[in-house]
Coordinates of C-alpha atoms in Angstrom, one line a residue:
Chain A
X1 CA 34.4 28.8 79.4
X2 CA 38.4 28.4 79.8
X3 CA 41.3 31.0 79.0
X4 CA 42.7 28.1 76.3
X5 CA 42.5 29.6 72.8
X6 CA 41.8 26.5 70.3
X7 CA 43.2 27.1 66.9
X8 CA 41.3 24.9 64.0
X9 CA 42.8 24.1 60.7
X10 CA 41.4 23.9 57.3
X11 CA 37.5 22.2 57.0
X12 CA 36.7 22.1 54.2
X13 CA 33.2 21.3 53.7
X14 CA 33.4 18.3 56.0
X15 CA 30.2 18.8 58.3
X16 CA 30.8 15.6 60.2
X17 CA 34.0 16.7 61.5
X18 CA 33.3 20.3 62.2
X19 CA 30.6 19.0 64.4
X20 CA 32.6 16.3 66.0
X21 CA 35.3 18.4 66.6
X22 CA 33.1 21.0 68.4
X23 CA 31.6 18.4 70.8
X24 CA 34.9 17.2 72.2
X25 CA 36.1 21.3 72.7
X26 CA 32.5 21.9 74.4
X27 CA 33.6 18.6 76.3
X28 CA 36.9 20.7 77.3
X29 CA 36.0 23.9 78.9
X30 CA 35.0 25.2 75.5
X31 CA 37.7 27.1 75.0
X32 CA 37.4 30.3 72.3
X33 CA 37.9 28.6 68.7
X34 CA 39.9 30.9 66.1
X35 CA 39.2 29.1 62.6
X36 CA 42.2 29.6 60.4
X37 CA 39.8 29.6 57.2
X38 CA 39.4 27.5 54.0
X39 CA 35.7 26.4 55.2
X40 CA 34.4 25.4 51.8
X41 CA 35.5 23.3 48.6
X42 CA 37.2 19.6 48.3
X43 CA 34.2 18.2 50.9
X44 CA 30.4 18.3 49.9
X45 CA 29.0 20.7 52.9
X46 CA 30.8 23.9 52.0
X47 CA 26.7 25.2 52.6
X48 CA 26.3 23.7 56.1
X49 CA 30.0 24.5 57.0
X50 CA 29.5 27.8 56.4
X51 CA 25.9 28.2 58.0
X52 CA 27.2 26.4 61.0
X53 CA 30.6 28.6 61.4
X54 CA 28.5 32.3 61.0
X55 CA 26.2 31.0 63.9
X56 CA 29.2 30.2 66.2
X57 CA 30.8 33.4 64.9
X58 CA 28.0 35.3 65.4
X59 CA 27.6 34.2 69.2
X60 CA 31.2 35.4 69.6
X61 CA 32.3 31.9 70.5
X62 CA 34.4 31.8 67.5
X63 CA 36.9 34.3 65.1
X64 CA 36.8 33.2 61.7
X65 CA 39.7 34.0 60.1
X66 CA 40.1 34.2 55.9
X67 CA 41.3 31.4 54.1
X68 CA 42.7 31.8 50.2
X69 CA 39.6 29.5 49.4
X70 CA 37.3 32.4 50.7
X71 CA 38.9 34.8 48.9
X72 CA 38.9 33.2 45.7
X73 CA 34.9 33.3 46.0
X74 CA 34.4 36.6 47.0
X75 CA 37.0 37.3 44.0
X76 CA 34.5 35.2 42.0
X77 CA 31.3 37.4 43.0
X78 CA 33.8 40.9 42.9
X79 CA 34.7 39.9 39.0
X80 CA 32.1 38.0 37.7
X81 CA 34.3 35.5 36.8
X82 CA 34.0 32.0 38.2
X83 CA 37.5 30.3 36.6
X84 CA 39.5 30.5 39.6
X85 CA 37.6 29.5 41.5
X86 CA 36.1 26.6 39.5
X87 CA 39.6 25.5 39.3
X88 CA 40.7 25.5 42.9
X89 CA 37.7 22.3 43.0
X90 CA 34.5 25.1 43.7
X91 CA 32.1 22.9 42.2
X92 CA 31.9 21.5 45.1
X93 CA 30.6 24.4 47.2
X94 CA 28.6 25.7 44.1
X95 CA 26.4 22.6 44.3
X96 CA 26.4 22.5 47.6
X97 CA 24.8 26.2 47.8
X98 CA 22.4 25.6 44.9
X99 CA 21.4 22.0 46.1
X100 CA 20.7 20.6 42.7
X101 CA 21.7 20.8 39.1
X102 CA 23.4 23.8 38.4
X103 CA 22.1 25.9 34.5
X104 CA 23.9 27.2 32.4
X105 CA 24.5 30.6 34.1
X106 CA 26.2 29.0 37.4
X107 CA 27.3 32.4 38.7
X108 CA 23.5 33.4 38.5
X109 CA 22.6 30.4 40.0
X110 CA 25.1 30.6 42.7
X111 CA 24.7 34.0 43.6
X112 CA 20.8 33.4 43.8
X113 CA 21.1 30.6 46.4
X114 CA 24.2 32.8 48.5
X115 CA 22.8 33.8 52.0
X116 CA 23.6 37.4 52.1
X117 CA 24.8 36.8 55.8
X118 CA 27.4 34.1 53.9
X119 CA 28.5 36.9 52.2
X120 CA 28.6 39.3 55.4
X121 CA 30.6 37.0 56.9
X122 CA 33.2 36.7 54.0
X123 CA 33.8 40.0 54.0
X124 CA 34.6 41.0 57.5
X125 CA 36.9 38.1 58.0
X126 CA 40.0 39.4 59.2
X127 CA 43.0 38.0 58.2
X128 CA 45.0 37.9 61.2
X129 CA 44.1 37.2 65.3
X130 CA 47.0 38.3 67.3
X131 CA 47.7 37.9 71.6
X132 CA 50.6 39.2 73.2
X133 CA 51.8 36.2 72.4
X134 CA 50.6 34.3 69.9
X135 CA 49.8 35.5 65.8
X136 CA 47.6 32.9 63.7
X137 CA 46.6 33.6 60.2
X138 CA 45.8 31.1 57.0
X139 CA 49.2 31.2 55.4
X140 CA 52.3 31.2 57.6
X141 CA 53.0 34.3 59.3
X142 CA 56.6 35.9 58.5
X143 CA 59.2 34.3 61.0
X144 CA 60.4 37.6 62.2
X145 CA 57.7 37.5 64.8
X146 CA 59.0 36.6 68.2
X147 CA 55.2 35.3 68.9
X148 CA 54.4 31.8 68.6
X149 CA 52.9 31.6 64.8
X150 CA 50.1 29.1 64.0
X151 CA 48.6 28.7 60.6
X152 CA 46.9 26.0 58.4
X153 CA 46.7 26.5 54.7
X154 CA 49.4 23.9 53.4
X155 CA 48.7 19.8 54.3
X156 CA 50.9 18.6 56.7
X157 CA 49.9 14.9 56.4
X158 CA 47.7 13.2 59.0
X159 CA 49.5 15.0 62.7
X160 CA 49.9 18.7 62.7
X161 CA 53.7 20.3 62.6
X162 CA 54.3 21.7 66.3
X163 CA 57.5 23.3 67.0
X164 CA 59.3 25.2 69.4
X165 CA 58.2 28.7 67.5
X166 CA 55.3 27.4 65.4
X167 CA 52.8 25.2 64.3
X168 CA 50.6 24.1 61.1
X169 CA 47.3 22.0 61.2
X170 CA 46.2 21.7 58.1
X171 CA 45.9 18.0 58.1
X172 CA 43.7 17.4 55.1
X173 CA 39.9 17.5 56.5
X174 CA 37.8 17.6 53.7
X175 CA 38.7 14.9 52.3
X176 CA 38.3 10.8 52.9
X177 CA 41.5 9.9 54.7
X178 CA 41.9 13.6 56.2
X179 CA 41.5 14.3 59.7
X180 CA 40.0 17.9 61.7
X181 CA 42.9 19.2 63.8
X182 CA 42.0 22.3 67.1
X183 CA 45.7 22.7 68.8
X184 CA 45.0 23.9 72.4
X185 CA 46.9 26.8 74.0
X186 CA 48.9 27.5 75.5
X187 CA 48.9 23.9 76.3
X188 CA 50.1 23.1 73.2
X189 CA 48.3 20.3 72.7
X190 CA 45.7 19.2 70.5
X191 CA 42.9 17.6 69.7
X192 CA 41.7 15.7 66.1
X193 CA 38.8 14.1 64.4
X194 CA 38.4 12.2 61.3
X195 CA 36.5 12.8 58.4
X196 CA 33.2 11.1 60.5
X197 CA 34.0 13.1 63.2
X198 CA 34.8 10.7 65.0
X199 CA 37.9 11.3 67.8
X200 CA 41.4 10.0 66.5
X201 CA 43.2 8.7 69.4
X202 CA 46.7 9.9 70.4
Chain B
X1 CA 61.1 17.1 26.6
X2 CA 58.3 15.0 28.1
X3 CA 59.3 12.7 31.2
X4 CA 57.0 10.3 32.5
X5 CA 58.0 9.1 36.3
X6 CA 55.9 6.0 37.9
X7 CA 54.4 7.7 41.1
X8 CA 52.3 5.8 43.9
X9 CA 50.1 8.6 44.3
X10 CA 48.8 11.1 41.3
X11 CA 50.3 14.3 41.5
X12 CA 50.2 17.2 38.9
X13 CA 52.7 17.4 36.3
X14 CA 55.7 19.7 37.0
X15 CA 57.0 22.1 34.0
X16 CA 60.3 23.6 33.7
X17 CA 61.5 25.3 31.0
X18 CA 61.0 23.2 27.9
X19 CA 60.7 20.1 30.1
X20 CA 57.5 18.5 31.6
X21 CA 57.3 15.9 33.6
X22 CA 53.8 14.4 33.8
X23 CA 53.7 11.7 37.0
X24 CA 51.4 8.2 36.5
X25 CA 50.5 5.6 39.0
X26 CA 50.0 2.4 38.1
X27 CA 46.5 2.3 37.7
X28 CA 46.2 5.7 35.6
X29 CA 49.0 4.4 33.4
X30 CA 47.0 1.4 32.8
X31 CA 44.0 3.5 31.7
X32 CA 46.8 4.2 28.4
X33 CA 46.2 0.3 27.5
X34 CA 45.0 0.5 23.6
X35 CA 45.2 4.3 23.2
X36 CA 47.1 6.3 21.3
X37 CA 49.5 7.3 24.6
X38 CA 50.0 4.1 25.1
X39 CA 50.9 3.0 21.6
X40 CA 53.0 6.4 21.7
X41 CA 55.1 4.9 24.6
X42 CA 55.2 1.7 23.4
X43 CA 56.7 2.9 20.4
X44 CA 58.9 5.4 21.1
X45 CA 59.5 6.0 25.2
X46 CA 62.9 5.2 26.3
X47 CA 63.4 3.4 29.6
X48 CA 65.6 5.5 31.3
X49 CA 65.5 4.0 35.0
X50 CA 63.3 1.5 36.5
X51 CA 64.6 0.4 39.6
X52 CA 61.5 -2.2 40.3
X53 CA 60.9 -3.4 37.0
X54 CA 57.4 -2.1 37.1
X55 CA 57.6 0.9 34.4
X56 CA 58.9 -1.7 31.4
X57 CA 55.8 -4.6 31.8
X58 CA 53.2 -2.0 31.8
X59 CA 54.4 0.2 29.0
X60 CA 55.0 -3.3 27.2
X61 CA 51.4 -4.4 27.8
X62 CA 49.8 -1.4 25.9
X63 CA 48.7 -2.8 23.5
X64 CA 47.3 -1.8 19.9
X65 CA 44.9 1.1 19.7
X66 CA 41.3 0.6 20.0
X67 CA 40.5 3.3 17.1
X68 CA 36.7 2.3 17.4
X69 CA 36.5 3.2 20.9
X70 CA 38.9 6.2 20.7
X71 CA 36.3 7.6 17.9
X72 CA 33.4 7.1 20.5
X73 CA 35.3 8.6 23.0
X74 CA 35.9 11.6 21.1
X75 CA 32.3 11.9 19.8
X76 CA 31.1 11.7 24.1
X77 CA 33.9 14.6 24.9
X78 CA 32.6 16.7 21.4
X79 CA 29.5 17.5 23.7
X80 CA 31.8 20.0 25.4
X81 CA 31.4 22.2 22.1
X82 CA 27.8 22.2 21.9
X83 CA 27.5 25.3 24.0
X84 CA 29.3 27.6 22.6
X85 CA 26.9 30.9 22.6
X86 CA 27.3 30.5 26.1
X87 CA 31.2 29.9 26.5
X88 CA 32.8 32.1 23.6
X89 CA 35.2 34.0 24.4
X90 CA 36.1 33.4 28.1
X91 CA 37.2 29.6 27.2
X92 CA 38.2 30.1 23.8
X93 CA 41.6 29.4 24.4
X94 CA 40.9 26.5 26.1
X95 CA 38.0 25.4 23.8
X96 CA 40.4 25.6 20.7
X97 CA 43.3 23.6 22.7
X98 CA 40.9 20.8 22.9
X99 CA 39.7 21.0 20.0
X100 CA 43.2 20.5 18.3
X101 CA 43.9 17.5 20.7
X102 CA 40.7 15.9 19.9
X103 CA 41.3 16.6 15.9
X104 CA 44.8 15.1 16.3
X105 CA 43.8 12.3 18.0
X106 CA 40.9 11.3 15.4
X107 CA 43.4 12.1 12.8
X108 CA 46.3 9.5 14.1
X109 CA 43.1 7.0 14.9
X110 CA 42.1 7.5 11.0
X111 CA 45.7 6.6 9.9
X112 CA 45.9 3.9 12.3
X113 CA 42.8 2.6 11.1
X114 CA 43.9 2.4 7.5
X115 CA 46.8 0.7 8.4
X116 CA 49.2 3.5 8.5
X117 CA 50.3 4.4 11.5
X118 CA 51.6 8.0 12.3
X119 CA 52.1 10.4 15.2
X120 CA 53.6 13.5 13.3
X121 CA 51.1 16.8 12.3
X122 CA 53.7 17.4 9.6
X123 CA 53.3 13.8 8.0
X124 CA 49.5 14.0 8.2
X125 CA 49.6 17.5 6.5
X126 CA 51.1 15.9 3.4
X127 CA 49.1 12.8 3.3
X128 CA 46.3 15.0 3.4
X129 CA 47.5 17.3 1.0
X130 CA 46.8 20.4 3.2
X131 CA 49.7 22.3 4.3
X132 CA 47.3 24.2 6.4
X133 CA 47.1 21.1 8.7
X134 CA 50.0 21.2 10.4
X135 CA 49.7 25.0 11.6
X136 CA 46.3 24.3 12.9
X137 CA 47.3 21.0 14.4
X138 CA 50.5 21.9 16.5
X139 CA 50.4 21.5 20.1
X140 CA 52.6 25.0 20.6
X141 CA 51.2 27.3 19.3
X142 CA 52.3 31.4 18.7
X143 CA 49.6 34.5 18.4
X144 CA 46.0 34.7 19.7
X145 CA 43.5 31.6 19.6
X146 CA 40.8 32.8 17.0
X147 CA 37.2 32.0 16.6
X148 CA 38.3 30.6 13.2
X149 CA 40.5 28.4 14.1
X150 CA 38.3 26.9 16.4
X151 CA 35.7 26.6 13.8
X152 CA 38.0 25.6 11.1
X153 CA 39.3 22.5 13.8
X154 CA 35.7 21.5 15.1
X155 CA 34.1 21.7 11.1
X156 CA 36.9 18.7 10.6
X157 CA 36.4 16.9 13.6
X158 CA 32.6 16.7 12.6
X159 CA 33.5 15.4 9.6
X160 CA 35.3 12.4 11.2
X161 CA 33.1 11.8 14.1
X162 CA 30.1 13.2 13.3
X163 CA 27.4 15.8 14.4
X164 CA 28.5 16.6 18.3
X165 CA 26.1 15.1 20.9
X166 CA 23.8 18.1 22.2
X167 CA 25.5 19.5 25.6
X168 CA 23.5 18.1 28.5
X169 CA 24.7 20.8 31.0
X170 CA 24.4 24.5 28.6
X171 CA 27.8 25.3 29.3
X172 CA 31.5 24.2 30.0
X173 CA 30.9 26.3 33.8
X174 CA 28.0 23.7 34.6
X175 CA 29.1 21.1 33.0
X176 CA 32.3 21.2 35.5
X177 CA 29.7 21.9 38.1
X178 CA 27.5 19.2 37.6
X179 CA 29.7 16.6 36.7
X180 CA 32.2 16.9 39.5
X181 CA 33.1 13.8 41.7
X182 CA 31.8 11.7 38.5
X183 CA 35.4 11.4 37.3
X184 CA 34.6 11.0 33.1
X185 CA 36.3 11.8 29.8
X186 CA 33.9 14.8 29.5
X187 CA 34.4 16.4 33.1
X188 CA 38.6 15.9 32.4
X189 CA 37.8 17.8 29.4
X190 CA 35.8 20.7 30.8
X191 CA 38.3 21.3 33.7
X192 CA 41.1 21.5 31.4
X193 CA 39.3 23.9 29.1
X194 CA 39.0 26.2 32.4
X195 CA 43.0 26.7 31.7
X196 CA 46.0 25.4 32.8
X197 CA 45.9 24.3 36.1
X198 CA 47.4 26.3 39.0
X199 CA 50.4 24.2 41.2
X200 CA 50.1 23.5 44.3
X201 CA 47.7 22.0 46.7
X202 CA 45.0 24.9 46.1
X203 CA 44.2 24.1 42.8
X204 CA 42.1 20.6 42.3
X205 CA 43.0 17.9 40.1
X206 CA 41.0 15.7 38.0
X207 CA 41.5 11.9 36.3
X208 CA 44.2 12.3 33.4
X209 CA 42.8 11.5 30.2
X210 CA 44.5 9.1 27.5
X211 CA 43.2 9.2 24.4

């Protein structure tokens, strides 16, 4: 295992290139992976995503962090009320969960077919996963920081933003033309896959 | 005011104030070809820039309304209010906005139909000879949506289109569910109902419709 950290932007249900991402770090020292959250919605494998990410998590390979797409569904369980949610595109991971035609009681349905480990793991993401030099969370930290600030949350287009004090890699996985993005550091470099999986090449 | 900008990629429409701007590409614009929108624009849309000359042709190429196939449309998207038990009152609101949209459209179809064109709530109330008809048909509306209203708007949408097609899914929640990546008059209806969409990338988009 290496000392690099590699911070992963937004999945968003896309199994393929969660997978394909994970071969090429376990290719480079597999380094510790912090996920900046949003695992679920837009792509059709919230389900897998999900199942896939606790089992890294829970081996302590990985910190999942809390994405706004997270908390919108534990919101949904917390109120009973799935309209939010429903309209940030959770159809997607509701029939992805149940696996086939939903009722006409979809909160019942989707609660039935929610892992309670899922759910576990929902609720002790933290929000934030600070070094002495580096603070990552879903949504941009506050600039006062003098630590380098990484974050994912709003699309970037296809490359992540790097710059001297931050960087955002939210580059749209999850959907068709969107690509996977892990930056390395302290390297500063990173690392992307499409929406196959598949290595993008620099 | 309404503004409507030529865009190469859909985006959701922007509201300030008492001005919306609603964004089209090409291809969703061209969705508007005999429909009421597009016989709306046709009419009375004023050009105000179009650098590439593409915004005039396809606002020209509308076209006359297809008031046979906006009727069947309508009667598919009806299905949305066969489930009501289950969907009164969290998407009342919504239920009663579409409702109204729906009944105005049939309505300006009807007139259309007969050979008299008209796009104003206030004109159809006095050819109908129902004051009440404008109140219940305006877009902006004041107060609290009621459970009347609702009824009062689906009872004369049945009586133009017919009896509603039974709902397929049990409610508007699984209907969005089940229908989702099956972009279709009936899902576009459903989300909307949900409420108004957020802004922002967080909140998901689905095809415009143009009735």
């Amino acid at each position: 295992m290496s000392d690099e950290t590699a911070f992963v932007g937004d999945v968003h249900g896309n199994l393929n290139a969660l997978r394909g991402l994970m071969d090429v770090l376990a290719t480079s020292g597999r380094p510790h992976m912090v996920f900046l959250g949003d695992y679920i919605n837009k792509g059709p494998q919230s389900a897998e995503v999900m199942e896939e990410l606790v089992a890294i998590s829970g081996s302590g390979r990985a910190t999942l962090l809390a994405g706004n797409h997270e908390e919108a569904l534990l919101e949904a369980f917390d109120s009973q009320d799935l309209m939010t949610f429903l309209k940030m595109g959770g159809a997607m991971t509701i029939r992805s969960y149940v696996g086939a035609k939903v009722g006409p009681d979809v909160l019942g349905d989707f609660r039935a077919s929610f892992p309670p480990e899922h759910l576990d793991a929902l609720r002790l993401m933290p929000q934030t996963w600070e070094s002495d030099e580096v603070i990552a969370r879903h949504v941009p930290p506050e600039a006062f920081t003098q630590k380098f600030r990484i974050s994912a949350h709003a699309p970037v287009g296809s490359v992540p933003k790097i710059g001297h004090d931050s960087a955002q890699l939210d580059t749209g996985c999850g959907t068709e033309a969107g690509r996977l993005t892990a930056l390395l550091w302290p390297r500063l470099d990173y690392i992307q896959v499409d929406a196959r999986g598949e290595v993008v090449p620099r | 005011m309404d503004l409507l900008a030529m865009v190469t990629t859909s985006r959701p429409s922007v509201n300030v104030g008492n001005v919306n701007v609603s964004f089209y590409t090409l291809e969703q614009l061209s969705t508007g070809v005999g429909t009421l929108f597009g016989a709306h624009l046709k009419r009375d849309a004023k050009l105000l820039w179009d650098e590439y000359g593409r915004l005039g042709p396809a606002i020209e190429d509308m076209g006359d309304v297809d008031t046979d196939r906006l009727l069947a449309r309508a009667r598919n998207m009806s299905e949305l209010f066969a489930s009501l038990e289950e969907d009164l009152p969290k998407y009342l609101s919504g239920l009663l906005r579409e409702a109204r949209y729906l009944l105005r459209s049939c309505l300006y179809a009807q007139a259309i139909a007969a050979g008299a064109p008209c796009f104003s709530v206030r004109e159809l109330a006095v050819r109908h000879g129902d004051p009440n008809l404008a109140r219940l048909l305006a877009s902006r509306q004041e107060g609290e949506s009621t459970v009347d209203e609702l009824n009062e708007c689906l009872s004369r949408l049945r009586s133009i289109i017919g009896e509603f097609p039974r709902s397929r899914n049990g409610s508007l929640e699984a209907t969005v569910v089940n229908e989702w990546g099956q972009p279709s008059d009936l899902l576009s209806m459903a989300f909307m109902a949900l409420g108004i969409s957020g802004k922002g990338s967080d909140y998901a988009e689905v095809e415009k419709i143009l009735l």
